[in-house]
C-alpha cells in the first residue's frame, strides 16, 4: 500500500487530474486481455516526459513498483500490476509529433493509437505496416513494449523492423535517447531494439521514431476454402515456396469459422474445414500479375472455392469475420488460453495435425487461426477454469503445444510477449546462461527493480 | 607479452596449425583497412565453436585480450589488437550449414565470405541483400560485428534487418543461443540485435541465422550525369520523395569520378560534376514500368545525360568504376580518412555544400561518394600525415564534418562502426547516460574485459 504522503507527492507531480486512487478506477486499470487482474494502489496519467521522469525518480527513492501501460490490450499480462504500486497510463501522451514524407519516418508519443497512426500516414501516401488485430485501440507504446506483429509480418516484418529510435525514461528518472532517423546507424550498442519487446521492464518509452514506407499502390484480396485442414496448411507452405510473398496469409480452422459464421458475406457449406485469407500488394502491374498467378496456383490445388474481392469494400467484408474472431471466442467457454506460437512455415502441416490430435485427446474446444504466412498460429484452448478436470487438461495441452513447437524449431511467443502467463515456460526456450544475461541487463537499467516487476523472468 | 606456457596451452587447444606467433604472421594480422597497425602476441585459427570456447575460457583465466576478426576489411580499426594478446581469426569456420528455401533462411559460420553466400543463395533463387563494397572478401562474421550496410540499404535495410538468430561464445567460454528462425519471436530480451554491431566486444559469434528473400526477377541499371553537384544531390531527395524506392542510388562527385575515369565504359566530358548510379529491382512488369518512369523523371530535371544498361554485362560495367573507387583513392595521397556519415536524405544537398566548402577552406583533396539513397555519404579526406599542417587541417575537417552531420540530424557512422578511429567522437552523438548503460552491458557480457578491449568507448 502506498502511504498518504506518497500519494500526496504524486499528486503534486501530476496535478489533481493526473492521479486516481478510488476503487472504481483501480479496477479499470487492474487487468488486460488475459482477464487476469491485480489491483494497483494508484493510477497515474502523466502528460509529459518530464512527469514520467519525476514519477520514476520518486518511485526509485520510495521503492514502489511502476507498471507502464497503454490500452491494456496485451495477451500475456504485461501491463497488469502484479505487485501493486502505481499503474502508469501513457494515453495522454498521444501526439503524432512529425510525419516526415521526405525522409520516410514519423515521430510519435507512446499513447498514439496504432490505427490512428495508420490513417495519418496513409493520408500522406505513406505506410506503417505493423497491424496487430487490436490496432483500432492498442497504442504504439504498447506495440513497442511487446514488439507487436500482425498479419502483414510475412512480407513486412514486425514492430522491431520499423523502430529507428527512442526516447525513454530510466527507472532512475534519467532520460535517454537511442537510435537514429535513418536506415543506417551503428554508433554504439543497439539499445533501440533492446528496449523494443522488453515489455516495459527496462524503461518507459516517451517518444518513438518509426520508419515508414511508400503506401502500396494496390491491394487485392481473396479467400480460399478447403475441405481439409491439412490441404490448407500445406497450401500456405506451397505459396511461400513459390517465392511470391503475399502481404498476408491468414488461416482459420472450421471451429474458428463457426464462431464468426454470420460475419462472412458468402455462404459456407458444411464441408468447409479451413479458410485462407490472402492479400497481395504492390504496384498495380505486379499485383494484377501476381494475383492472377496465385488464383491459378490455388485453383490447381485441392480446394473447394475461391472468393475474390473485387474492390476494397468486398475486401473489408472478407476481413470482417477475421477481425471479429478473437473477441467472439469468449462466447464458447468462460475461459480461453490464447497462445501465439510460431513454427517454420513448412512445419505448419505438422502443427495443425498436432492441434487436431490435442482436440481429440482432451475433448476441449480448441480453435486455431492466425498469421499462417509467417508461421504464427494462434491456438485458443477454451475451458472453464472452475472445472478442475478441464483446467488440468487445458494446462497440459499448453505444455504439450509449447514442447512440440520447440521440437519443430519454433518459438513459444511470436508477438504477445512473455508477461506473466508464459513466465514458467520461458526457460523451455531460453537457456540458463541467456536468462542470466537478460536478468543482469535488467539490473543495468533498473537496479532497484521498480519497473514492471514480476514479469518475464521467474 | 604472452608467456611460453600460455602459448603452449593455446597450441594444445588448437593443434600445431591452429596458432602462429612468428613475426611475419603477426604483422599480417596486425592491421585492417584503416592502415592502423598493432602487433598481437599470437594469432589463433580456431576451426570449431568448441575451440573458440576453450580459448576464451583460458583467456578469462589468464586475463589476456582476444580480438576476433574475419578478413580485416574493417574501416575503423575494429579488428586491430590495440592491447596485444591474441587475434582470433575466424576464417576456418566457413561452412554454409543450411540454406532453407522452404522457410527462407540460411545458417552459416562466421568465416563465410559474404559474396560466396550471395552466390550460394542466388543459385537457389534466393537473395541476401546486404552487400558491403568489400563483399568479395569480407566475412559474414565481420558484417555482424559492424552491422554492415552497402548500397542496397535504401530499399532492403542493413545486416541487422536480416539476422534472425545467433550462436555466440561469451568471454567466459560459455555458449549462448539467441533469436529464432522465423520473422516473429519475442521470448525475452533481443540479445540478437544487441550482439549485432557490437564490434566483437560482447561475444564471439560462432553461427548466424540469416533471413533470405526471393531473388528479384529483374534488375535495371542507369547512370545519370550532372553538371552540378547540388542538382545531383537534390535529385536523390526528389527520387526518394517520389516514393519509388530504387534498390540503390549511388553517388560520386567529380573528384571520385576522376579517380576511376578509365573504368567507365563511356566518355565523361569535362563538365560532368556528379554521377548517380541507380538500380531498380522487382518483378519484370513493375521494374519496366518504374524504370521508364524514373528515366522520364530524370530527363525532365537539369541533367547532362542518362546511360542505360541494356543487360547485366552493361550494368556490371557501370558498377566497375564504383567498386574500384575506394582502393583507387590511395593513389591520390599517402593517407586517407574515410568517414561514413549519414544524414536524412533531404539534407544531402546541405551536406554536399558543406563538403565543397571544406575543400575550399582546407585546400585538401576531399572526395565524396556513397549510398546517397539512404543518406550515407563516404567522405574521404586525402592528406599526408607526415605533413603537420595537412594533419591538423584533416583532423579539423573530420571534426567539422561530424558536428555538421549531427546538426543535420544524422549519425557519425552508418556502417563502419566506431572501432578506434571514432572513439573520441562517440560522445558527440551518444549521451553520457547512454554510454554508461553500454559500458555496463559490456561488463555483463565480459566482466574481465578480455574481448576486443580498447574499442568503441574511451
PDB file of C-alpha atoms in Angstrom, chain B residues 86-197:
ATOM      1  CA  UNK B  86      45.591 -12.934 -29.245  1.00  0.00           C
ATOM      2  CA  UNK B  87      43.995 -12.216 -32.598  1.00  0.00           C
ATOM      3  CA  UNK B  88      41.325 -14.843 -33.242  1.00  0.00           C
ATOM      4  CA  UNK B  89      40.867 -15.373 -36.993  1.00  0.00           C
ATOM      5  CA  UNK B  90      37.516 -16.975 -37.754  1.00  0.00           C
ATOM      6  CA  UNK B  91      38.033 -17.763 -41.455  1.00  0.00           C
ATOM      7  CA  UNK B  92      38.287 -21.510 -40.863  1.00  0.00           C
ATOM      8  CA  UNK B  93      34.687 -21.641 -39.682  1.00  0.00           C
ATOM      9  CA  UNK B  94      33.462 -21.151 -43.209  1.00  0.00           C
ATOM     10  CA  UNK B  95      30.611 -23.604 -43.733  1.00  0.00           C
ATOM     11  CA  UNK B  96      27.269 -22.672 -45.174  1.00  0.00           C
ATOM     12  CA  UNK B  97      25.471 -25.112 -42.893  1.00  0.00           C
ATOM     13  CA  UNK B  98      21.985 -24.885 -44.366  1.00  0.00           C
ATOM     14  CA  UNK B  99      20.005 -22.977 -46.974  1.00  0.00           C
ATOM     15  CA  UNK B 100      16.320 -23.493 -46.225  1.00  0.00           C
ATOM     16  CA  UNK B 101      14.383 -22.476 -49.321  1.00  0.00           C
ATOM     17  CA  UNK B 102      11.045 -23.519 -47.767  1.00  0.00           C
ATOM     18  CA  UNK B 103      11.403 -21.127 -44.862  1.00  0.00           C
ATOM     19  CA  UNK B 104      13.701 -18.500 -46.372  1.00  0.00           C
ATOM     20  CA  UNK B 105      16.668 -18.596 -44.059  1.00  0.00           C
ATOM     21  CA  UNK B 106      20.256 -19.749 -44.036  1.00  0.00           C
ATOM     22  CA  UNK B 107      22.576 -20.854 -41.229  1.00  0.00           C
ATOM     23  CA  UNK B 108      26.236 -20.040 -41.724  1.00  0.00           C
ATOM     24  CA  UNK B 109      29.502 -19.963 -39.848  1.00  0.00           C
ATOM     25  CA  UNK B 110      31.147 -16.562 -39.307  1.00  0.00           C
ATOM     26  CA  UNK B 111      34.039 -17.130 -41.741  1.00  0.00           C
ATOM     27  CA  UNK B 112      31.815 -17.449 -44.829  1.00  0.00           C
ATOM     28  CA  UNK B 113      32.715 -14.772 -47.407  1.00  0.00           C
ATOM     29  CA  UNK B 114      29.681 -12.529 -47.949  1.00  0.00           C
ATOM     30  CA  UNK B 115      29.975 -12.767 -51.747  1.00  0.00           C
ATOM     31  CA  UNK B 116      30.106 -16.579 -51.546  1.00  0.00           C
ATOM     32  CA  UNK B 117      26.870 -16.538 -49.580  1.00  0.00           C
ATOM     33  CA  UNK B 118      25.327 -14.298 -52.221  1.00  0.00           C
ATOM     34  CA  UNK B 119      26.243 -16.777 -54.954  1.00  0.00           C
ATOM     35  CA  UNK B 120      25.120 -19.814 -52.984  1.00  0.00           C
ATOM     36  CA  UNK B 121      21.666 -18.475 -52.175  1.00  0.00           C
ATOM     37  CA  UNK B 122      21.161 -16.905 -55.614  1.00  0.00           C
ATOM     38  CA  UNK B 123      21.786 -20.314 -57.182  1.00  0.00           C
ATOM     39  CA  UNK B 124      18.626 -21.402 -55.338  1.00  0.00           C
ATOM     40  CA  UNK B 125      16.579 -18.381 -56.384  1.00  0.00           C
ATOM     41  CA  UNK B 126      17.103 -16.655 -53.047  1.00  0.00           C
ATOM     42  CA  UNK B 127      18.519 -13.281 -52.093  1.00  0.00           C
ATOM     43  CA  UNK B 128      20.642 -11.956 -49.223  1.00  0.00           C
ATOM     44  CA  UNK B 129      20.519  -8.162 -49.715  1.00  0.00           C
ATOM     45  CA  UNK B 130      23.316  -6.654 -47.560  1.00  0.00           C
ATOM     46  CA  UNK B 131      26.310  -6.093 -49.838  1.00  0.00           C
ATOM     47  CA  UNK B 132      29.191  -4.087 -48.389  1.00  0.00           C
ATOM     48  CA  UNK B 133      31.653  -2.915 -51.074  1.00  0.00           C
ATOM     49  CA  UNK B 134      34.122  -5.479 -49.729  1.00  0.00           C
ATOM     50  CA  UNK B 135      31.704  -8.374 -50.281  1.00  0.00           C
ATOM     51  CA  UNK B 136      34.149 -10.364 -52.390  1.00  0.00           C
ATOM     52  CA  UNK B 137      36.493 -10.755 -49.396  1.00  0.00           C
ATOM     53  CA  UNK B 138      34.752  -9.663 -46.177  1.00  0.00           C
ATOM     54  CA  UNK B 139      33.076 -12.256 -43.937  1.00  0.00           C
ATOM     55  CA  UNK B 140      29.540 -12.583 -42.585  1.00  0.00           C
ATOM     56  CA  UNK B 141      31.014 -12.651 -39.067  1.00  0.00           C
ATOM     57  CA  UNK B 142      32.620  -9.266 -39.696  1.00  0.00           C
ATOM     58  CA  UNK B 143      29.347  -7.999 -41.178  1.00  0.00           C
ATOM     59  CA  UNK B 144      27.585  -8.987 -37.942  1.00  0.00           C
ATOM     60  CA  UNK B 145      30.313  -7.333 -35.869  1.00  0.00           C
ATOM     61  CA  UNK B 146      29.930  -3.985 -37.623  1.00  0.00           C
ATOM     62  CA  UNK B 147      26.268  -4.297 -38.783  1.00  0.00           C
ATOM     63  CA  UNK B 148      27.425  -3.842 -42.375  1.00  0.00           C
ATOM     64  CA  UNK B 149      25.326  -1.961 -44.899  1.00  0.00           C
ATOM     65  CA  UNK B 150      26.075  -1.213 -48.525  1.00  0.00           C
ATOM     66  CA  UNK B 151      24.215   0.337 -51.451  1.00  0.00           C
ATOM     67  CA  UNK B 152      21.026  -1.735 -51.238  1.00  0.00           C
ATOM     68  CA  UNK B 153      20.099  -0.476 -47.763  1.00  0.00           C
ATOM     69  CA  UNK B 154      17.853   2.225 -49.211  1.00  0.00           C
ATOM     70  CA  UNK B 155      15.344  -0.465 -50.145  1.00  0.00           C
ATOM     71  CA  UNK B 156      16.417  -3.524 -48.184  1.00  0.00           C
ATOM     72  CA  UNK B 157      17.947  -2.331 -44.901  1.00  0.00           C
ATOM     73  CA  UNK B 158      21.187  -3.464 -43.299  1.00  0.00           C
ATOM     74  CA  UNK B 159      22.667  -6.594 -41.723  1.00  0.00           C
ATOM     75  CA  UNK B 160      20.626  -6.147 -38.513  1.00  0.00           C
ATOM     76  CA  UNK B 161      17.434  -6.448 -40.570  1.00  0.00           C
ATOM     77  CA  UNK B 162      18.440  -9.965 -41.691  1.00  0.00           C
ATOM     78  CA  UNK B 163      19.912 -11.512 -38.525  1.00  0.00           C
ATOM     79  CA  UNK B 164      17.322 -13.845 -37.061  1.00  0.00           C
ATOM     80  CA  UNK B 165      19.477 -15.641 -34.537  1.00  0.00           C
ATOM     81  CA  UNK B 166      22.999 -16.316 -33.364  1.00  0.00           C
ATOM     82  CA  UNK B 167      25.156 -18.808 -31.566  1.00  0.00           C
ATOM     83  CA  UNK B 168      27.902 -16.959 -29.728  1.00  0.00           C
ATOM     84  CA  UNK B 169      30.645 -17.650 -27.228  1.00  0.00           C
ATOM     85  CA  UNK B 170      30.874 -15.409 -24.164  1.00  0.00           C
ATOM     86  CA  UNK B 171      34.162 -14.234 -22.657  1.00  0.00           C
ATOM     87  CA  UNK B 172      33.714 -16.954 -20.018  1.00  0.00           C
ATOM     88  CA  UNK B 173      33.715 -19.601 -22.752  1.00  0.00           C
ATOM     89  CA  UNK B 174      30.036 -20.327 -22.244  1.00  0.00           C
ATOM     90  CA  UNK B 175      27.969 -20.735 -25.399  1.00  0.00           C
ATOM     91  CA  UNK B 176      24.690 -18.904 -25.890  1.00  0.00           C
ATOM     92  CA  UNK B 177      21.946 -19.176 -28.479  1.00  0.00           C
ATOM     93  CA  UNK B 178      19.785 -16.194 -29.341  1.00  0.00           C
ATOM     94  CA  UNK B 179      16.785 -15.497 -31.564  1.00  0.00           C
ATOM     95  CA  UNK B 180      14.700 -17.707 -33.792  1.00  0.00           C
ATOM     96  CA  UNK B 181      14.485 -18.877 -37.421  1.00  0.00           C
ATOM     97  CA  UNK B 182      11.159 -17.106 -38.051  1.00  0.00           C
ATOM     98  CA  UNK B 183      10.136 -13.493 -38.709  1.00  0.00           C
ATOM     99  CA  UNK B 184       8.384 -13.338 -35.353  1.00  0.00           C
ATOM    100  CA  UNK B 185       9.796 -14.198 -31.951  1.00  0.00           C
ATOM    101  CA  UNK B 186       9.640 -12.182 -28.723  1.00  0.00           C
ATOM    102  CA  UNK B 187      10.715 -14.572 -25.973  1.00  0.00           C
ATOM    103  CA  UNK B 188      12.960 -12.495 -23.687  1.00  0.00           C
ATOM    104  CA  UNK B 189      15.202  -9.538 -24.492  1.00  0.00           C
ATOM    105  CA  UNK B 190      16.602  -9.087 -28.000  1.00  0.00           C
ATOM    106  CA  UNK B 191      20.176 -10.301 -27.497  1.00  0.00           C
ATOM    107  CA  UNK B 192      20.477 -10.987 -31.248  1.00  0.00           C
ATOM    108  CA  UNK B 193      20.471  -7.317 -32.276  1.00  0.00           C
ATOM    109  CA  UNK B 194      22.409  -6.329 -29.155  1.00  0.00           C
ATOM    110  CA  UNK B 195      25.328  -8.501 -30.289  1.00  0.00           C
ATOM    111  CA  UNK B 196      24.940  -7.392 -33.928  1.00  0.00           C
ATOM    112  CA  UNK B 197      27.026  -4.248 -34.372  1.00  0.00           C
TER     113      UNK B 197
END
